[in-house]
PDB file of C-alpha atoms in Angstrom:
ATOM      1  CA  MET Q  23      14.362  14.248 -49.633  1.00  0.00           C
ATOM      2  CA  GLY Q  24      17.691  13.426 -47.708  1.00  0.00           C
ATOM      3  CA  ILE Q  25      20.394  14.881 -49.713  1.00  0.00           C
ATOM      4  CA  THR Q  26      18.058  18.313 -49.732  1.00  0.00           C
ATOM      5  CA  PHE Q  27      17.771  18.123 -46.257  1.00  0.00           C
ATOM      6  CA  ALA Q  28      21.738  17.600 -45.815  1.00  0.00           C
ATOM      7  CA  ILE Q  29      22.541  20.559 -47.914  1.00  0.00           C
ATOM      8  CA  LEU Q  30      20.337  22.536 -46.013  1.00  0.00           C
ATOM      9  CA  SER Q  31      22.318  21.340 -42.394  1.00  0.00           C
ATOM     10  CA  ALA Q  32      25.599  22.128 -44.148  1.00  0.00           C
ATOM     11  CA  VAL Q  33      24.149  25.878 -45.195  1.00  0.00           C
ATOM     12  CA  GLY Q  34      22.927  26.335 -41.983  1.00  0.00           C
ATOM     13  CA  TYR Q  35      26.235  25.097 -39.872  1.00  0.00           C
ATOM     14  CA  ALA Q  36      28.102  27.534 -42.413  1.00  0.00           C
ATOM     15  CA  ALA Q  37      25.940  30.318 -41.728  1.00  0.00           C
ATOM     16  CA  GLY Q  38      25.464  30.244 -38.175  1.00  0.00           C
ATOM     17  CA  ALA Q  39      29.212  29.959 -38.442  1.00  0.00           C
ATOM     18  CA  LEU Q  40      29.402  33.042 -40.061  1.00  0.00           C
ATOM     19  CA  PHE Q  41      26.840  34.986 -37.894  1.00  0.00           C
ATOM     20  CA  MET Q  42      28.477  34.141 -34.798  1.00  0.00           C
ATOM     21  CA  ARG Q  43      32.208  35.738 -36.612  1.00  0.00           C
ATOM     22  CA  LEU Q  44      30.063  38.699 -37.068  1.00  0.00           C
ATOM     23  CA  GLY Q  45      28.834  38.567 -33.530  1.00  0.00           C
ATOM     24  CA  LEU Q  46      32.213  38.233 -32.606  1.00  0.00           C
ATOM     25  CA  GLU Q  47      32.642  41.990 -34.036  1.00  0.00           C
ATOM     26  CA  TYR Q  48      30.350  43.463 -31.159  1.00  0.00           C
ATOM     27  CA  THR Q  49      30.113  41.018 -28.258  1.00  0.00           C
ATOM     28  CA  LYS Q  50      32.453  39.015 -25.880  1.00  0.00           C
ATOM     29  CA  PRO Q  51      32.686  35.101 -26.526  1.00  0.00           C
ATOM     30  CA  LEU Q  52      30.982  34.023 -23.199  1.00  0.00           C
ATOM     31  CA  ARG Q  53      27.495  36.435 -23.726  1.00  0.00           C
ATOM     32  CA  GLY Q  54      27.848  35.402 -27.535  1.00  0.00           C
ATOM     33  CA  THR Q  55      27.803  31.640 -26.601  1.00  0.00           C
ATOM     34  CA  PHE Q  56      24.821  32.374 -24.205  1.00  0.00           C
ATOM     35  CA  ILE Q  57      22.868  33.721 -26.429  1.00  0.00           C
ATOM     36  CA  SER Q  58      23.454  31.265 -29.273  1.00  0.00           C
ATOM     37  CA  VAL Q  59      22.856  28.530 -27.231  1.00  0.00           C
ATOM     38  CA  LEU Q  60      19.662  30.369 -25.665  1.00  0.00           C
ATOM     39  CA  ALA Q  61      18.511  31.076 -29.838  1.00  0.00           C
ATOM     40  CA  SER Q  62      19.543  27.675 -30.647  1.00  0.00           C
ATOM     41  CA  PHE Q  63      17.645  25.812 -27.630  1.00  0.00           C
ATOM     42  CA  GLY Q  64      14.589  28.058 -28.887  1.00  0.00           C
ATOM     43  CA  THR Q  65      14.512  27.033 -31.705  1.00  0.00           C
ATOM     44  CA  VAL Q  66      14.814  23.167 -31.539  1.00  0.00           C
ATOM     45  CA  PHE Q  67      12.231  23.396 -28.577  1.00  0.00           C
ATOM     46  CA  LEU Q  68      10.057  24.687 -30.931  1.00  0.00           C
ATOM     47  CA  ALA Q  69      10.554  21.941 -33.660  1.00  0.00           C
ATOM     48  CA  ALA Q  70      10.447  19.154 -31.208  1.00  0.00           C
ATOM     49  CA  LEU Q  71       7.177  20.791 -29.558  1.00  0.00           C
ATOM     50  CA  ILE Q  72       5.763  20.796 -33.119  1.00  0.00           C
ATOM     51  CA  LEU Q  73       7.563  17.431 -34.628  1.00  0.00           C
ATOM     52  CA  GLN Q  74       7.537  15.379 -31.433  1.00  0.00           C
ATOM     53  CA  PRO Q  75       5.502  16.598 -28.647  1.00  0.00           C
ATOM     54  CA  GLU Q  76       5.069  13.429 -26.604  1.00  0.00           C
ATOM     55  CA  ALA Q  77       8.475  12.054 -27.179  1.00  0.00           C
ATOM     56  CA  LEU Q  78       9.429  15.256 -24.905  1.00  0.00           C
ATOM     57  CA  PHE Q  79       7.636  15.241 -22.020  1.00  0.00           C
ATOM     58  CA  SER Q  80       7.827  11.113 -21.854  1.00  0.00           C
ATOM     59  CA  LEU Q  81      11.972  11.378 -21.093  1.00  0.00           C
ATOM     60  CA  SER Q  82      12.970   9.012 -18.520  1.00  0.00           C
ATOM     61  CA  LEU Q  83      15.602  10.481 -15.740  1.00  0.00           C
ATOM     62  CA  ILE Q  84      18.339   8.790 -16.821  1.00  0.00           C
ATOM     63  CA  ALA Q  85      17.729  10.132 -20.808  1.00  0.00           C
ATOM     64  CA  VAL Q  86      17.750  13.847 -19.063  1.00  0.00           C
ATOM     65  CA  LEU Q  87      20.703  12.950 -17.528  1.00  0.00           C
ATOM     66  CA  TRP Q  88      22.305  11.535 -20.520  1.00  0.00           C
ATOM     67  CA  PHE Q  89      21.760  14.825 -22.649  1.00  0.00           C
ATOM     68  CA  ALA Q  90      22.365  16.579 -19.899  1.00  0.00           C
ATOM     69  CA  VAL Q  91      25.808  15.961 -19.732  1.00  0.00           C
ATOM     70  CA  ILE Q  92      25.937  15.671 -23.388  1.00  0.00           C
ATOM     71  CA  GLY Q  93      24.606  19.442 -23.392  1.00  0.00           C
ATOM     72  CA  SER Q  94      26.987  20.414 -20.744  1.00  0.00           C
ATOM     73  CA  ILE Q  95      30.106  19.208 -22.979  1.00  0.00           C
ATOM     74  CA  ASN Q  96      28.862  20.132 -26.297  1.00  0.00           C
ATOM     75  CA  TYR Q  97      27.135  23.391 -25.940  1.00  0.00           C
ATOM     76  CA  ALA Q  98      28.373  24.976 -22.921  1.00  0.00           C
ATOM     77  CA  LEU Q  99      32.225  23.870 -23.274  1.00  0.00           C
ATOM     78  CA  GLY Q 100      32.493  23.020 -26.593  1.00  0.00           C
ATOM     79  CA  ARG Q 101      30.621  26.160 -28.316  1.00  0.00           C
ATOM     80  CA  PHE Q 102      32.459  28.542 -25.984  1.00  0.00           C
ATOM     81  CA  LEU Q 103      35.546  27.277 -27.277  1.00  0.00           C
ATOM     82  CA  SER Q 104      34.543  27.430 -30.582  1.00  0.00           C
ATOM     83  CA  ILE Q 105      33.347  30.949 -30.476  1.00  0.00           C
ATOM     84  CA  THR Q 106      36.422  31.623 -28.203  1.00  0.00           C
ATOM     85  CA  SER Q 107      38.854  29.941 -31.272  1.00  0.00           C
ATOM     86  CA  THR Q 108      37.230  31.960 -33.828  1.00  0.00           C
ATOM     87  CA  ASN Q 109      37.986  35.148 -32.007  1.00  0.00           C
ATOM     88  CA  TYR Q 110      41.621  34.359 -32.142  1.00  0.00           C
ATOM     89  CA  ILE Q 111      42.215  32.569 -35.356  1.00  0.00           C
ATOM     90  CA  GLY Q 112      39.167  33.426 -37.129  1.00  0.00           C
ATOM     91  CA  ILE Q 113      36.324  31.527 -38.839  1.00  0.00           C
ATOM     92  CA  ALA Q 114      38.187  30.134 -41.563  1.00  0.00           C
ATOM     93  CA  ARG Q 115      40.895  28.378 -39.725  1.00  0.00           C
ATOM     94  CA  ALA Q 116      38.815  27.671 -36.429  1.00  0.00           C
ATOM     95  CA  SER Q 117      35.759  26.055 -38.508  1.00  0.00           C
ATOM     96  CA  SER Q 118      38.428  23.441 -40.671  1.00  0.00           C
ATOM     97  CA  VAL Q 119      40.190  22.587 -37.167  1.00  0.00           C
ATOM     98  CA  ARG Q 120      37.167  21.854 -35.628  1.00  0.00           C
ATOM     99  CA  SER Q 121      36.244  19.104 -38.280  1.00  0.00           C
ATOM    100  CA  THR Q 122      38.878  17.066 -37.215  1.00  0.00           C
ATOM    101  CA  SER Q 123      36.282  15.836 -34.217  1.00  0.00           C
ATOM    102  CA  PRO Q 124      35.973  12.866 -36.575  1.00  0.00           C
ATOM    103  CA  LEU Q 125      39.468  11.908 -36.106  1.00  0.00           C
ATOM    104  CA  PHE Q 126      38.834  12.051 -31.810  1.00  0.00           C
ATOM    105  CA  THR Q 127      35.602   9.833 -32.553  1.00  0.00           C
ATOM    106  CA  LEU Q 128      37.768   7.366 -34.120  1.00  0.00           C
ATOM    107  CA  VAL Q 129      40.642   7.831 -31.014  1.00  0.00           C
ATOM    108  CA  LEU Q 130      38.199   6.997 -28.439  1.00  0.00           C
ATOM    109  CA  ALA Q 131      36.706   4.093 -30.444  1.00  0.00           C
ATOM    110  CA  LEU Q 132      39.851   2.452 -30.697  1.00  0.00           C
ATOM    111  CA  ILE Q 133      40.603   2.847 -27.234  1.00  0.00           C
ATOM    112  CA  PHE Q 134      37.375   1.927 -25.610  1.00  0.00           C
ATOM    113  CA  LEU Q 135      35.188  -0.159 -28.119  1.00  0.00           C
ATOM    114  CA  GLY Q 136      38.349  -1.785 -29.488  1.00  0.00           C
ATOM    115  CA  GLU Q 137      37.743  -1.129 -33.203  1.00  0.00           C
ATOM    116  CA  ARG Q 138      40.902  -1.812 -35.111  1.00  0.00           C
ATOM    117  CA  LEU Q 139      42.318   0.728 -37.852  1.00  0.00           C
ATOM    118  CA  THR Q 140      41.622  -0.226 -41.110  1.00  0.00           C
ATOM    119  CA  LEU Q 141      43.515   1.042 -43.840  1.00  0.00           C
ATOM    120  CA  PRO Q 142      40.701   3.792 -44.842  1.00  0.00           C
ATOM    121  CA  LEU Q 143      40.860   4.972 -41.214  1.00  0.00           C
ATOM    122  CA  PHE Q 144      44.391   5.176 -41.084  1.00  0.00           C
ATOM    123  CA  VAL Q 145      44.444   7.310 -44.565  1.00  0.00           C
ATOM    124  CA  GLY Q 146      41.849   9.411 -43.141  1.00  0.00           C
ATOM    125  CA  THR Q 147      44.100  10.187 -40.228  1.00  0.00           C
ATOM    126  CA  LEU Q 148      46.936  11.028 -42.594  1.00  0.00           C
ATOM    127  CA  LEU Q 149      44.966  13.515 -44.509  1.00  0.00           C
ATOM    128  CA  ILE Q 150      43.834  14.828 -41.379  1.00  0.00           C
ATOM    129  CA  ALA Q 151      47.299  15.384 -40.005  1.00  0.00           C
ATOM    130  CA  PHE Q 152      48.954  16.835 -42.992  1.00  0.00           C
ATOM    131  CA  GLY Q 153      45.444  19.222 -43.579  1.00  0.00           C
ATOM    132  CA  LEU Q 154      46.372  20.592 -40.204  1.00  0.00           C
ATOM    133  CA  TYR Q 155      50.122  20.916 -40.612  1.00  0.00           C
ATOM    134  CA  LEU Q 156      49.579  23.131 -43.867  1.00  0.00           C
ATOM    135  CA  LEU Q 157      46.658  24.931 -41.373  1.00  0.00           C
ATOM    136  CA  MET Q 158      49.026  25.643 -38.660  1.00  0.00           C
ATOM    137  CA  SER Q 159      52.862  26.034 -40.476  1.00  0.00           C
ATOM    138  CA  GLU Q 160      50.918  29.199 -42.213  1.00  0.00           C
ATOM    139  CA  GLY Q 161      50.935  30.679 -38.523  1.00  0.00           C
TER     140      GLY Q 161
ATOM    141  CA  MET J  24      53.752  31.059 -33.321  1.00  0.00           C
ATOM    142  CA  ASP J  25      51.808  33.968 -31.870  1.00  0.00           C
ATOM    143  CA  SER J  26      50.609  32.837 -28.443  1.00  0.00           C
ATOM    144  CA  ARG J  27      47.009  33.940 -29.179  1.00  0.00           C
ATOM    145  CA  VAL J  28      47.324  31.743 -32.525  1.00  0.00           C
ATOM    146  CA  LEU J  29      48.386  29.228 -30.759  1.00  0.00           C
ATOM    147  CA  ARG J  30      45.590  29.408 -28.166  1.00  0.00           C
ATOM    148  CA  GLY J  31      43.054  29.577 -30.689  1.00  0.00           C
ATOM    149  CA  TYR J  32      44.336  26.541 -32.622  1.00  0.00           C
ATOM    150  CA  GLY J  33      44.237  24.704 -29.071  1.00  0.00           C
ATOM    151  CA  PHE J  34      40.742  25.565 -28.181  1.00  0.00           C
ATOM    152  CA  SER J  35      39.530  24.770 -32.236  1.00  0.00           C
ATOM    153  CA  LEU J  36      40.872  21.557 -31.108  1.00  0.00           C
ATOM    154  CA  THR J  37      39.640  20.955 -27.950  1.00  0.00           C
ATOM    155  CA  THR J  38      36.406  22.128 -29.146  1.00  0.00           C
ATOM    156  CA  ALA J  39      36.670  18.903 -31.792  1.00  0.00           C
ATOM    157  CA  LEU J  40      37.302  16.641 -29.150  1.00  0.00           C
ATOM    158  CA  CYS J  41      34.435  17.805 -26.998  1.00  0.00           C
ATOM    159  CA  TRP J  42      32.244  17.197 -30.219  1.00  0.00           C
ATOM    160  CA  GLY J  43      33.767  13.992 -31.153  1.00  0.00           C
ATOM    161  CA  ILE J  44      33.574  12.434 -27.398  1.00  0.00           C
ATOM    162  CA  THR J  45      29.412  13.914 -27.383  1.00  0.00           C
ATOM    163  CA  ALA J  46      29.094  12.451 -31.163  1.00  0.00           C
ATOM    164  CA  VAL J  47      29.518   8.968 -29.380  1.00  0.00           C
ATOM    165  CA  LEU J  48      27.974   9.636 -26.390  1.00  0.00           C
ATOM    166  CA  ALA J  49      24.754  11.257 -28.504  1.00  0.00           C
ATOM    167  CA  LYS J  50      25.020   8.029 -30.984  1.00  0.00           C
ATOM    168  CA  TRP J  51      24.464   6.046 -27.604  1.00  0.00           C
ATOM    169  CA  GLY J  52      21.823   8.500 -26.471  1.00  0.00           C
ATOM    170  CA  VAL J  53      19.551   8.443 -29.331  1.00  0.00           C
ATOM    171  CA  THR J  54      19.715   4.751 -30.218  1.00  0.00           C
ATOM    172  CA  HIS J  55      18.817   3.656 -26.491  1.00  0.00           C
ATOM    173  CA  LEU J  56      17.209   6.472 -24.898  1.00  0.00           C
ATOM    174  CA  ALA J  57      15.320   9.854 -27.180  1.00  0.00           C
ATOM    175  CA  PRO J  58      14.520  10.862 -29.858  1.00  0.00           C
ATOM    176  CA  PRO J  59      17.158  13.098 -31.506  1.00  0.00           C
ATOM    177  CA  LEU J  60      15.242  16.263 -31.238  1.00  0.00           C
ATOM    178  CA  ALA J  61      13.328  15.556 -27.487  1.00  0.00           C
ATOM    179  CA  GLY J  62      17.341  14.694 -26.643  1.00  0.00           C
ATOM    180  CA  ALA J  63      18.769  17.904 -28.403  1.00  0.00           C
ATOM    181  CA  THR J  64      16.287  20.356 -26.991  1.00  0.00           C
ATOM    182  CA  ILE J  65      17.484  19.149 -23.469  1.00  0.00           C
ATOM    183  CA  ALA J  66      21.408  19.070 -24.284  1.00  0.00           C
ATOM    184  CA  LEU J  67      20.318  22.670 -25.190  1.00  0.00           C
ATOM    185  CA  LEU J  68      18.351  23.624 -22.091  1.00  0.00           C
ATOM    186  CA  SER J  69      21.450  21.966 -19.782  1.00  0.00           C
ATOM    187  CA  GLY J  70      23.564  24.098 -22.148  1.00  0.00           C
ATOM    188  CA  THR J  71      21.876  27.378 -21.798  1.00  0.00           C
ATOM    189  CA  ILE J  72      21.908  26.681 -17.695  1.00  0.00           C
ATOM    190  CA  LEU J  73      25.589  26.700 -17.293  1.00  0.00           C
ATOM    191  CA  LEU J  74      26.298  29.445 -19.593  1.00  0.00           C
ATOM    192  CA  THR J  75      23.547  31.057 -17.496  1.00  0.00           C
ATOM    193  CA  LEU J  76      25.151  30.359 -14.010  1.00  0.00           C
ATOM    194  CA  ALA J  77      28.836  30.855 -15.834  1.00  0.00           C
ATOM    195  CA  GLY J  78      27.599  34.388 -16.333  1.00  0.00           C
ATOM    196  CA  GLY J  79      26.755  34.931 -19.708  1.00  0.00           C
ATOM    197  CA  TRP J  80      23.751  36.529 -18.861  1.00  0.00           C
ATOM    198  CA  LYS J  81      25.232  39.143 -16.734  1.00  0.00           C
ATOM    199  CA  GLN J  82      27.544  40.693 -19.748  1.00  0.00           C
ATOM    200  CA  SER J  83      24.286  42.807 -21.255  1.00  0.00           C
ATOM    201  CA  ASP J  84      25.199  45.478 -23.553  1.00  0.00           C
ATOM    202  CA  ASN J  85      22.188  47.943 -24.268  1.00  0.00           C
ATOM    203  CA  SER J  86      24.526  50.251 -26.908  1.00  0.00           C
ATOM    204  CA  LEU J  87      23.674  49.683 -30.587  1.00  0.00           C
ATOM    205  CA  LYS J  88      27.252  47.646 -30.689  1.00  0.00           C
ATOM    206  CA  GLY J  89      25.750  44.998 -27.966  1.00  0.00           C
ATOM    207  CA  LYS J  90      22.357  44.743 -30.069  1.00  0.00           C
ATOM    208  CA  LYS J  91      24.418  44.302 -33.167  1.00  0.00           C
ATOM    209  CA  GLY J  92      26.111  41.514 -31.486  1.00  0.00           C
ATOM    210  CA  THR J  93      22.648  39.955 -29.686  1.00  0.00           C
ATOM    211  CA  VAL J  94      21.311  39.830 -32.918  1.00  0.00           C
ATOM    212  CA  PHE J  95      24.352  38.102 -34.763  1.00  0.00           C
ATOM    213  CA  PHE J  96      24.526  35.654 -32.338  1.00  0.00           C
ATOM    214  CA  ALA J  97      20.858  34.721 -32.017  1.00  0.00           C
ATOM    215  CA  MET J  98      20.791  34.268 -35.759  1.00  0.00           C
ATOM    216  CA  GLY J  99      24.010  32.312 -35.329  1.00  0.00           C
ATOM    217  CA  GLY J 100      22.024  30.215 -32.947  1.00  0.00           C
ATOM    218  CA  MET J 101      19.229  29.960 -34.645  1.00  0.00           C
ATOM    219  CA  THR J 102      20.743  28.500 -38.171  1.00  0.00           C
ATOM    220  CA  ALA J 103      22.817  26.170 -36.655  1.00  0.00           C
ATOM    221  CA  ALA J 104      20.079  24.685 -34.966  1.00  0.00           C
ATOM    222  CA  ALA J 105      18.488  24.677 -38.292  1.00  0.00           C
ATOM    223  CA  GLY J 106      21.275  23.063 -39.230  1.00  0.00           C
ATOM    224  CA  VAL J 107      21.017  19.908 -36.513  1.00  0.00           C
ATOM    225  CA  ILE J 108      17.133  19.777 -37.346  1.00  0.00           C
ATOM    226  CA  GLY J 109      18.031  19.160 -41.163  1.00  0.00           C
ATOM    227  CA  GLN J 110      21.131  16.759 -39.924  1.00  0.00           C
ATOM    228  CA  TYR J 111      18.440  14.280 -38.296  1.00  0.00           C
ATOM    229  CA  TYR J 112      15.845  14.861 -41.062  1.00  0.00           C
ATOM    230  CA  ALA J 113      18.220  14.029 -43.757  1.00  0.00           C
ATOM    231  CA  LEU J 114      19.182  10.853 -41.457  1.00  0.00           C
ATOM    232  CA  SER J 115      15.729   9.706 -41.220  1.00  0.00           C
ATOM    233  CA  PHE J 116      15.544   9.682 -45.362  1.00  0.00           C
ATOM    234  CA  SER J 117      18.962   8.735 -46.424  1.00  0.00           C
ATOM    235  CA  PRO J 118      21.754   6.511 -44.930  1.00  0.00           C
ATOM    236  CA  VAL J 119      24.812   8.125 -43.272  1.00  0.00           C
ATOM    237  CA  THR J 120      26.972   7.328 -46.550  1.00  0.00           C
ATOM    238  CA  ILE J 121      24.866   9.931 -48.525  1.00  0.00           C
ATOM    239  CA  VAL J 122      24.344  12.551 -45.346  1.00  0.00           C
ATOM    240  CA  SER J 123      28.069  12.776 -44.321  1.00  0.00           C
ATOM    241  CA  PRO J 124      29.657  13.929 -46.904  1.00  0.00           C
ATOM    242  CA  PHE J 125      27.407  17.105 -47.511  1.00  0.00           C
ATOM    243  CA  VAL J 126      26.794  17.856 -43.636  1.00  0.00           C
ATOM    244  CA  ASN J 127      30.688  17.270 -43.166  1.00  0.00           C
ATOM    245  CA  SER J 128      31.531  19.603 -46.253  1.00  0.00           C
ATOM    246  CA  SER J 129      29.990  22.416 -44.442  1.00  0.00           C
ATOM    247  CA  PRO J 130      34.138  24.307 -43.598  1.00  0.00           C
ATOM    248  CA  LEU J 131      34.163  24.838 -47.220  1.00  0.00           C
ATOM    249  CA  LEU J 132      31.018  26.191 -47.308  1.00  0.00           C
ATOM    250  CA  VAL J 133      32.273  28.431 -44.734  1.00  0.00           C
ATOM    251  CA  LEU J 134      35.609  29.197 -46.883  1.00  0.00           C
ATOM    252  CA  ILE J 135      33.353  30.127 -49.789  1.00  0.00           C
ATOM    253  CA  LEU J 136      30.777  32.382 -47.643  1.00  0.00           C
ATOM    254  CA  VAL J 137      33.863  34.043 -45.685  1.00  0.00           C
ATOM    255  CA  ARG J 138      35.611  35.360 -48.993  1.00  0.00           C
ATOM    256  CA  LEU J 139      31.997  36.464 -50.278  1.00  0.00           C
ATOM    257  CA  PHE J 140      30.799  38.333 -47.018  1.00  0.00           C
ATOM    258  CA  LEU J 141      34.142  38.455 -44.673  1.00  0.00           C
ATOM    259  CA  GLY J 142      36.870  39.692 -47.061  1.00  0.00           C
ATOM    260  CA  ARG J 143      37.800  42.370 -45.452  1.00  0.00           C
ATOM    261  CA  LEU J 144      38.050  40.537 -42.006  1.00  0.00           C
ATOM    262  CA  GLU J 145      39.382  37.201 -42.906  1.00  0.00           C
ATOM    263  CA  ARG J 146      41.918  36.285 -45.651  1.00  0.00           C
ATOM    264  CA  ILE J 147      41.592  32.731 -47.489  1.00  0.00           C
ATOM    265  CA  THR J 148      44.759  31.457 -49.036  1.00  0.00           C
ATOM    266  CA  PRO J 149      45.365  28.731 -51.142  1.00  0.00           C
ATOM    267  CA  ARG J 150      47.202  26.878 -47.865  1.00  0.00           C
ATOM    268  CA  LEU J 151      43.868  27.414 -45.979  1.00  0.00           C
ATOM    269  CA  VAL J 152      41.872  26.056 -48.805  1.00  0.00           C
ATOM    270  CA  ALA J 153      44.421  23.020 -48.893  1.00  0.00           C
ATOM    271  CA  GLY J 154      44.484  22.390 -45.644  1.00  0.00           C
ATOM    272  CA  ALA J 155      40.602  22.439 -45.303  1.00  0.00           C
ATOM    273  CA  LEU J 156      39.996  20.315 -48.391  1.00  0.00           C
ATOM    274  CA  LEU J 157      42.115  17.279 -46.698  1.00  0.00           C
ATOM    275  CA  ILE J 158      40.625  17.820 -43.002  1.00  0.00           C
ATOM    276  CA  VAL J 159      37.270  17.288 -44.550  1.00  0.00           C
ATOM    277  CA  ALA J 160      38.094  14.524 -47.113  1.00  0.00           C
ATOM    278  CA  GLY J 161      39.441  12.620 -43.581  1.00  0.00           C
ATOM    279  CA  GLY J 162      36.775  13.864 -41.802  1.00  0.00           C
ATOM    280  CA  ILE J 163      34.651  12.148 -44.464  1.00  0.00           C
ATOM    281  CA  LEU J 164      36.956   9.292 -44.899  1.00  0.00           C
ATOM    282  CA  ILE J 165      36.453   8.461 -41.501  1.00  0.00           C
ATOM    283  CA  VAL J 166      32.805   8.583 -40.789  1.00  0.00           C
ATOM    284  CA  LEU J 167      32.100   6.418 -43.925  1.00  0.00           C
ATOM    285  CA  THR J 168      34.606   3.813 -43.034  1.00  0.00           C
ATOM    286  CA  LYS J 169      33.825   3.217 -38.914  1.00  0.00           C
ATOM    287  CA  PRO J 170      30.946   1.185 -38.167  1.00  0.00           C
ATOM    288  CA  SER J 171      27.789   3.157 -37.140  1.00  0.00           C
TER     289      SER J 171
END
């Protein structure tokens, strides 16, 4: 069951990226970002209403503020930059570069959480760096 | 490198930074403050409000072209949301070691979909495929190695 949902999730992310790429043929990035985030909100809100209604209406103020900060960084800024970058370099390159995000999470964990750079983490970092080099050296 | 292309890579990397930061914040939030769907609802609501304030709703276009764009972006937003919901449920059934390789492989799926449906808009080169494979493999290795 977990694998089925994981595959559906990957298909959802990929299809979403493709639809937004098509949308850029007709709409500017800022409006496109607004529409896509609004549609995502409607979908997730509906799912939360059906699946976790009690949780949705019993959130603490701190939880609301915490997730509002996340939404501002991830959905307002992140998705706008993501769609704008797709407008510049295309979805194939943009989606590959965006998937370097675990590297940034790792750097933050090394700096702020005092995690240690183990051999697998180092190898992962090298793979990402070389992958980025291959993409960007193509022009 | 063309300045437009350079900006594109810069924005993509900044997006990755945003997502990297929020992955840490969201992990803490869903562990200590709220269930994932409720948290995601608030996050998306705040994103919608900010984009409204930024003027995203103002640039409405009632031409056929504008309506096509609206439909594609709405479908994109809904399918991306389905991806988020699917990921949360996958993690509730299976450990991250099983879920992560599938979810993090979505850029490779993008390459396949672009090759199938957007061949007239974008070109998929062997170098691009190799770069994407390395980035995805490195990302999966990092996600599976770091303590969750």
